[in-house]
Amino acid sequence: MRRWKPYPSPGRWLALVLAVVFTGGCIAFAILAQRHFSGISTEWTINLEFYLQFLAMLVMIVCAGSAWMRFIQAQTLWYGLDRNAVFISSLGNRELVPLDQIRRLDFGIQVGKLPRAMLQGIGCYWGESVDAEQTQVFVRSTLSMSRCLFILTARGTYAISPSEMEMFVQDLEQRSNLGATKRLVPETEYGPWFNTPFWSDSSSTLLLGLAIVINVLSVGLLAWYYPTLQETIHMHFDAIGDVSQLRPRYQALFLPLAALGVTAVNLLVAMLCFRFEKLVARLLQGASVVVQILFAVAVLMIVRS
């Protein structure tokens, strides 16, 4: 198989710069938030200021993660070509396009808006859209749509950007004229971690997002009431609602942290098993939501007691 690098574009370096900036912002807000935990546990100053810094840190983490993902996606993108197929690989995932199913090559096809349009061009152009004939277009390029090479097949159209485009087209046509040595079907092989189907599954991402939102709200509720809590608080309740044990108030902070840990473990397991059993992965995300709700109820009972 012959490999072709994508056309070099400033998008990957823009993604790198943004990733470094957002990572720096995350570290800065983490340091600010950490100052509220200085001294002994009874002197921790958990309040609304801490919560705002905590939210800012979360926003920076999300932005930094997206930028790093875009950069890595562009860095790992390559195109392959052999006697039977065209290969498009990035993040350990590889798409296969059989040569005998390619109808023609084209340039300058009009493509509709890609998802997350504001992020396109940062790192690379990536996603699914449609052309003027409502044919599905799979965009896997470092260049804008007006400069892409389009491979039209029965399944859909692939927009790519090999660095030496003319040589790539000549090589593809020569291999097509020779004929395939075996029949293949279009397929995608997914890596274990950057598992695109998991993040594209609306049910899984919705449940994960809901779990995180509940966790963030629990932290906010706790930060709002923390300065007014007594030094010892009611943390455990029996079946009839009587107090069973008193604990130092700082231990209430461990509730959302423990819930977040459960969600993180469920996420890792779900990503690993999604390729084999989607239902199990979705149930794990649903369990994360239930756990977050239970811990949120425990926080609510603490601030009301």
Short mmCIF file of C-alpha atoms in Angstrom, two decimals:
data_model
loop_
_atom_site.label_atom_id
_atom_site.label_comp_id
_atom_site.label_asym_id
_atom_site.label_seq_id
_atom_site.Cartn_x
_atom_site.Cartn_y
_atom_site.Cartn_z
CA MET A 1 0.00 0.00 0.00
CA ARG A 2 1.22 3.48 -0.83
CA ARG A 3 0.50 6.20 1.72
CA TRP A 4 -0.19 9.84 0.98
CA LYS A 5 0.03 12.66 3.49
CA PRO A 6 -2.77 15.25 3.55
CA TYR A 7 -2.13 18.65 2.01
CA PRO A 8 -0.35 20.84 4.60
CA SER A 9 -2.61 23.60 5.86
CA PRO A 10 -2.44 26.22 8.65
CA GLY A 11 -5.50 24.65 10.28
CA ARG A 12 -3.48 22.11 12.27
CA TRP A 13 -1.20 24.81 13.69
CA LEU A 14 -4.22 26.93 14.58
CA ALA A 15 -5.58 23.92 16.47
CA LEU A 16 -2.24 23.50 18.26
CA VAL A 17 -2.11 27.18 19.30
CA LEU A 18 -5.69 27.04 20.60
CA ALA A 19 -4.97 23.79 22.43
CA VAL A 20 -1.96 25.33 24.20
CA VAL A 21 -3.88 28.51 25.08
CA PHE A 22 -6.89 26.65 26.46
CA THR A 23 -4.64 24.25 28.36
CA GLY A 24 -2.90 27.24 29.93
CA GLY A 25 -6.28 28.72 30.87
CA CYS A 26 -7.32 25.41 32.42
CA ILE A 27 -4.15 25.31 34.53
CA ALA A 28 -4.61 28.95 35.60
CA PHE A 29 -8.20 28.45 36.76
CA ALA A 30 -7.23 25.17 38.44
CA ILE A 31 -4.60 27.04 40.46
CA LEU A 32 -7.15 29.69 41.43
CA ALA A 33 -9.65 27.05 42.50
CA GLN A 34 -6.97 25.13 44.41
CA ARG A 35 -6.29 28.14 46.62
CA HIS A 36 -9.69 27.64 48.23
CA PHE A 37 -8.37 24.36 49.65
CA SER A 38 -5.32 25.91 51.35
CA GLY A 39 -4.80 25.26 55.05
CA ILE A 40 -6.52 22.61 57.13
CA SER A 41 -9.83 21.18 55.97
CA THR A 42 -11.86 23.26 58.43
CA GLU A 43 -10.53 26.44 56.82
CA TRP A 44 -11.45 25.62 53.23
CA THR A 45 -13.27 28.58 51.60
CA ILE A 46 -15.76 26.86 49.31
CA ASN A 47 -18.12 29.54 48.00
CA LEU A 48 -19.61 31.05 44.85
CA GLU A 49 -16.22 32.43 43.78
CA PHE A 50 -14.79 28.90 43.87
CA TYR A 51 -17.72 27.62 41.83
CA LEU A 52 -17.25 30.25 39.10
CA GLN A 53 -13.56 29.36 38.89
CA PHE A 54 -14.52 25.69 38.79
CA LEU A 55 -16.94 26.35 35.89
CA ALA A 56 -14.29 28.35 34.02
CA MET A 57 -11.87 25.46 34.45
CA LEU A 58 -14.43 23.03 33.03
CA VAL A 59 -15.02 25.27 30.01
CA MET A 60 -11.26 25.44 29.43
CA ILE A 61 -11.00 21.65 29.71
CA VAL A 62 -13.71 21.16 27.08
CA CYS A 63 -12.16 23.73 24.72
CA ALA A 64 -8.65 22.34 25.22
CA GLY A 65 -9.86 18.78 24.66
CA SER A 66 -11.63 19.76 21.44
CA ALA A 67 -8.58 21.66 20.15
CA TRP A 68 -6.18 18.82 20.99
CA MET A 69 -8.53 16.36 19.32
CA ARG A 70 -8.62 18.49 16.18
CA PHE A 71 -4.84 18.75 16.13
CA ILE A 72 -4.32 15.00 16.63
CA GLN A 73 -6.97 14.27 14.01
CA ALA A 74 -5.08 16.36 11.45
CA GLN A 75 -1.70 14.93 12.48
CA THR A 76 -2.83 11.31 12.13
CA LEU A 77 -4.75 11.78 8.88
CA TRP A 78 -3.38 9.89 5.87
CA TYR A 79 -4.66 8.36 2.65
CA GLY A 80 -3.69 4.92 1.36
CA LEU A 81 -3.96 3.35 -2.07
CA ASP A 82 -3.48 -0.23 -3.23
CA ARG A 83 -4.74 -2.48 -6.01
CA ASN A 84 -8.20 -2.86 -4.46
CA ALA A 85 -9.13 0.18 -2.39
CA VAL A 86 -8.57 3.72 -1.19
CA PHE A 87 -7.97 4.02 2.56
CA ILE A 88 -8.68 7.05 4.74
CA SER A 89 -7.25 6.86 8.25
CA SER A 90 -7.25 9.17 11.26
CA LEU A 91 -7.20 8.69 15.05
CA GLY A 92 -6.67 4.97 14.53
CA ASN A 93 -9.94 4.64 12.57
CA ARG A 94 -9.68 3.51 8.94
CA GLU A 95 -12.28 3.78 6.15
CA LEU A 96 -12.09 1.53 3.11
CA VAL A 97 -13.37 2.62 -0.33
CA PRO A 98 -13.24 -0.22 -2.94
CA LEU A 99 -11.78 0.87 -6.28
CA ASP A 100 -14.34 -1.11 -8.28
CA GLN A 101 -17.14 0.99 -6.72
CA ILE A 102 -15.64 4.35 -7.68
CA ARG A 103 -17.74 5.93 -10.43
CA ARG A 104 -15.62 8.99 -11.12
CA LEU A 105 -13.40 11.69 -9.63
CA ASP A 106 -14.40 15.34 -9.51
CA PHE A 107 -13.46 18.78 -8.18
CA GLY A 108 -15.42 21.75 -6.92
CA ILE A 109 -18.64 19.98 -5.90
CA GLN A 110 -20.99 22.19 -3.90
CA VAL A 111 -21.42 20.78 -0.41
CA GLY A 112 -23.85 21.92 2.27
CA LYS A 113 -22.84 23.07 5.73
CA LEU A 114 -20.85 20.64 7.83
CA PRO A 115 -21.80 19.97 11.47
CA ARG A 116 -20.14 22.29 14.00
CA ALA A 117 -19.41 24.75 11.22
CA MET A 118 -17.48 27.13 13.50
CA LEU A 119 -14.91 24.42 14.24
CA GLN A 120 -14.34 23.39 10.63
CA GLY A 121 -10.90 24.39 9.41
CA ILE A 122 -9.43 24.15 12.92
CA GLY A 123 -7.19 21.15 12.44
CA CYS A 124 -9.09 19.80 9.46
CA TYR A 125 -12.48 19.69 7.78
CA TRP A 126 -14.39 16.67 9.01
CA GLY A 127 -17.97 15.43 9.01
CA GLU A 128 -20.89 14.34 6.87
CA SER A 129 -22.95 16.62 4.62
CA VAL A 130 -24.84 16.46 1.33
CA ASP A 131 -24.22 17.89 -2.13
CA ALA A 132 -26.63 19.63 -4.52
CA GLU A 133 -28.06 16.25 -5.57
CA GLN A 134 -28.64 15.27 -1.90
CA THR A 135 -25.94 12.63 -2.07
CA GLN A 136 -24.13 12.01 1.21
CA VAL A 137 -20.64 13.51 1.33
CA PHE A 138 -18.00 12.25 3.75
CA VAL A 139 -15.52 15.08 4.31
CA ARG A 140 -12.02 13.94 5.34
CA SER A 141 -9.82 16.84 4.32
CA THR A 142 -7.38 19.52 5.42
CA LEU A 143 -8.65 21.84 2.67
CA SER A 144 -11.93 23.66 2.15
CA MET A 145 -14.56 22.01 -0.04
CA SER A 146 -13.74 24.14 -3.08
CA ARG A 147 -10.21 22.66 -3.18
CA CYS A 148 -10.96 19.01 -2.39
CA LEU A 149 -10.75 15.94 -4.56
CA PHE A 150 -14.12 14.17 -4.59
CA ILE A 151 -14.37 10.41 -5.01
CA LEU A 152 -17.90 9.50 -6.11
CA THR A 153 -19.12 5.99 -5.27
CA ALA A 154 -22.43 4.17 -5.05
CA ARG A 155 -22.41 4.62 -1.27
CA GLY A 156 -21.62 8.33 -1.28
CA THR A 157 -18.94 10.89 -2.04
CA TYR A 158 -15.62 11.24 -0.22
CA ALA A 159 -13.89 14.63 -0.04
CA ILE A 160 -10.13 14.23 0.50
CA SER A 161 -6.97 16.32 0.10
CA PRO A 162 -3.80 14.30 -0.63
CA SER A 163 -0.67 16.43 -0.72
CA GLU A 164 0.30 15.52 -4.31
CA MET A 165 -3.19 15.51 -5.75
CA GLU A 166 -2.31 15.08 -9.43
CA MET A 167 -0.01 12.14 -8.74
CA PHE A 168 -2.65 10.62 -6.46
CA VAL A 169 -5.27 10.86 -9.23
CA GLN A 170 -2.91 9.33 -11.79
CA ASP A 171 -2.00 6.46 -9.45
CA LEU A 172 -5.66 5.82 -8.62
CA GLU A 173 -6.65 5.74 -12.30
CA GLN A 174 -3.80 3.39 -13.18
CA ARG A 175 -4.75 0.98 -10.42
CA SER A 176 -8.42 1.16 -11.43
CA ASN A 177 -7.52 0.32 -15.05
CA LEU A 178 -5.56 -2.71 -13.90
CA GLY A 179 -8.65 -3.99 -12.09
CA ALA A 180 -9.13 -5.23 -8.57
CA THR A 181 -7.75 -8.57 -7.47
CA LYS A 182 -10.58 -9.16 -5.00
CA ARG A 183 -13.99 -7.74 -4.28
CA LEU A 184 -14.33 -5.59 -1.17
CA VAL A 185 -17.19 -3.80 0.52
CA PRO A 186 -17.06 -0.28 2.02
CA GLU A 187 -16.36 -0.53 5.73
CA THR A 188 -14.83 1.34 8.63
CA GLU A 189 -12.45 -0.13 11.17
CA TYR A 190 -12.55 1.72 14.49
CA GLY A 191 -9.81 2.04 17.07
CA PRO A 192 -10.51 1.27 20.75
CA TRP A 193 -10.25 4.79 22.21
CA PHE A 194 -11.09 7.36 19.57
CA ASN A 195 -14.23 5.40 18.84
CA THR A 196 -16.22 7.61 16.49
CA PRO A 197 -19.51 5.63 16.71
CA PHE A 198 -19.72 6.10 20.49
CA TRP A 199 -19.43 9.88 20.23
CA SER A 200 -21.83 9.88 17.27
CA ASP A 201 -24.47 7.94 19.19
CA SER A 202 -27.02 10.51 20.36
CA SER A 203 -28.35 8.35 23.21
CA SER A 204 -24.91 7.78 24.74
CA THR A 205 -23.78 11.39 24.45
CA LEU A 206 -27.11 12.71 25.75
CA LEU A 207 -26.94 10.51 28.85
CA LEU A 208 -23.29 11.39 29.42
CA GLY A 209 -24.05 15.10 29.08
CA LEU A 210 -26.98 14.81 31.47
CA ALA A 211 -24.80 13.06 34.07
CA ILE A 212 -22.16 15.78 33.85
CA VAL A 213 -24.75 18.58 34.10
CA ILE A 214 -26.25 17.01 37.25
CA ASN A 215 -22.77 16.71 38.74
CA VAL A 216 -21.94 20.36 38.01
CA LEU A 217 -25.26 21.50 39.51
CA SER A 218 -24.56 19.43 42.63
CA VAL A 219 -21.19 21.15 43.04
CA GLY A 220 -22.90 24.53 42.59
CA LEU A 221 -25.53 23.75 45.20
CA LEU A 222 -22.88 22.62 47.65
CA ALA A 223 -20.69 25.68 46.99
CA TRP A 224 -23.68 28.02 47.53
CA TYR A 225 -24.60 26.58 50.93
CA TYR A 226 -21.15 25.50 52.14
CA PRO A 227 -20.30 28.72 54.05
CA THR A 228 -23.56 28.41 56.04
CA LEU A 229 -23.12 24.74 56.98
CA GLN A 230 -22.23 23.72 60.51
CA GLU A 231 -18.81 22.27 61.24
CA THR A 232 -20.47 18.85 61.53
CA ILE A 233 -23.25 17.85 59.16
CA HIS A 234 -25.77 15.04 58.73
CA MET A 235 -24.36 12.84 55.99
CA HIS A 236 -26.03 9.47 56.55
CA PHE A 237 -29.72 8.74 56.89
CA ASP A 238 -31.46 5.49 57.68
CA ALA A 239 -34.58 4.11 56.07
CA ILE A 240 -36.95 6.27 58.14
CA GLY A 241 -34.95 9.48 57.71
CA ASP A 242 -33.30 9.66 61.12
CA VAL A 243 -29.71 10.82 61.40
CA SER A 244 -27.33 7.89 61.71
CA GLN A 245 -23.98 9.66 61.74
CA LEU A 246 -22.38 13.13 61.84
CA ARG A 247 -19.33 14.02 59.77
CA PRO A 248 -17.11 17.10 59.22
CA ARG A 249 -18.67 19.33 56.58
CA TYR A 250 -15.70 19.12 54.19
CA GLN A 251 -16.55 15.44 53.58
CA ALA A 252 -19.66 16.59 51.72
CA LEU A 253 -17.33 17.65 48.91
CA PHE A 254 -16.47 13.99 48.31
CA LEU A 255 -20.03 13.22 47.18
CA PRO A 256 -19.89 14.89 43.71
CA LEU A 257 -16.27 13.73 43.36
CA ALA A 258 -17.27 10.10 43.96
CA ALA A 259 -20.17 10.41 41.54
CA LEU A 260 -17.84 11.85 38.90
CA GLY A 261 -15.47 8.92 39.42
CA VAL A 262 -18.30 6.45 38.78
CA THR A 263 -19.25 8.31 35.60
CA ALA A 264 -15.63 8.27 34.38
CA VAL A 265 -15.29 4.52 34.92
CA ASN A 266 -18.61 3.86 33.17
CA LEU A 267 -17.51 6.04 30.25
CA LEU A 268 -14.26 4.12 29.75
CA VAL A 269 -16.03 0.76 29.88
CA ALA A 270 -18.78 1.98 27.54
CA MET A 271 -16.25 3.19 24.97
CA LEU A 272 -14.54 -0.20 24.99
CA CYS A 273 -17.70 -2.29 24.65
CA PHE A 274 -19.68 -0.01 22.31
CA ARG A 275 -18.32 -1.76 19.21
CA PHE A 276 -19.59 -5.11 20.48
CA GLU A 277 -22.73 -4.28 22.46
CA LYS A 278 -24.33 -0.85 22.12
CA LEU A 279 -27.09 -1.59 24.61
CA VAL A 280 -24.59 -2.29 27.41
CA ALA A 281 -22.78 0.98 26.68
CA ARG A 282 -26.04 2.94 26.81
CA LEU A 283 -27.08 1.21 30.03
CA LEU A 284 -23.78 2.21 31.60
CA GLN A 285 -24.41 5.84 30.71
CA GLY A 286 -27.93 5.53 32.09
CA ALA A 287 -26.48 4.11 35.31
CA SER A 288 -24.20 7.15 35.51
CA VAL A 289 -27.25 9.43 35.39
CA VAL A 290 -28.94 7.44 38.18
CA VAL A 291 -25.79 7.61 40.33
CA GLN A 292 -25.51 11.37 39.78
CA ILE A 293 -29.15 11.83 40.78
CA LEU A 294 -28.66 9.81 43.98
CA PHE A 295 -25.59 11.80 44.95
CA ALA A 296 -27.38 15.05 44.09
CA VAL A 297 -30.25 14.04 46.40
CA ALA A 298 -27.70 13.34 49.15
CA VAL A 299 -26.23 16.83 48.67
CA LEU A 300 -29.72 18.34 48.78
CA MET A 301 -30.49 16.54 52.05
CA ILE A 302 -27.23 17.81 53.55
CA VAL A 303 -27.86 21.49 52.73
CA ARG A 304 -31.47 21.25 53.96
CA SER A 305 -30.72 19.49 57.24
#
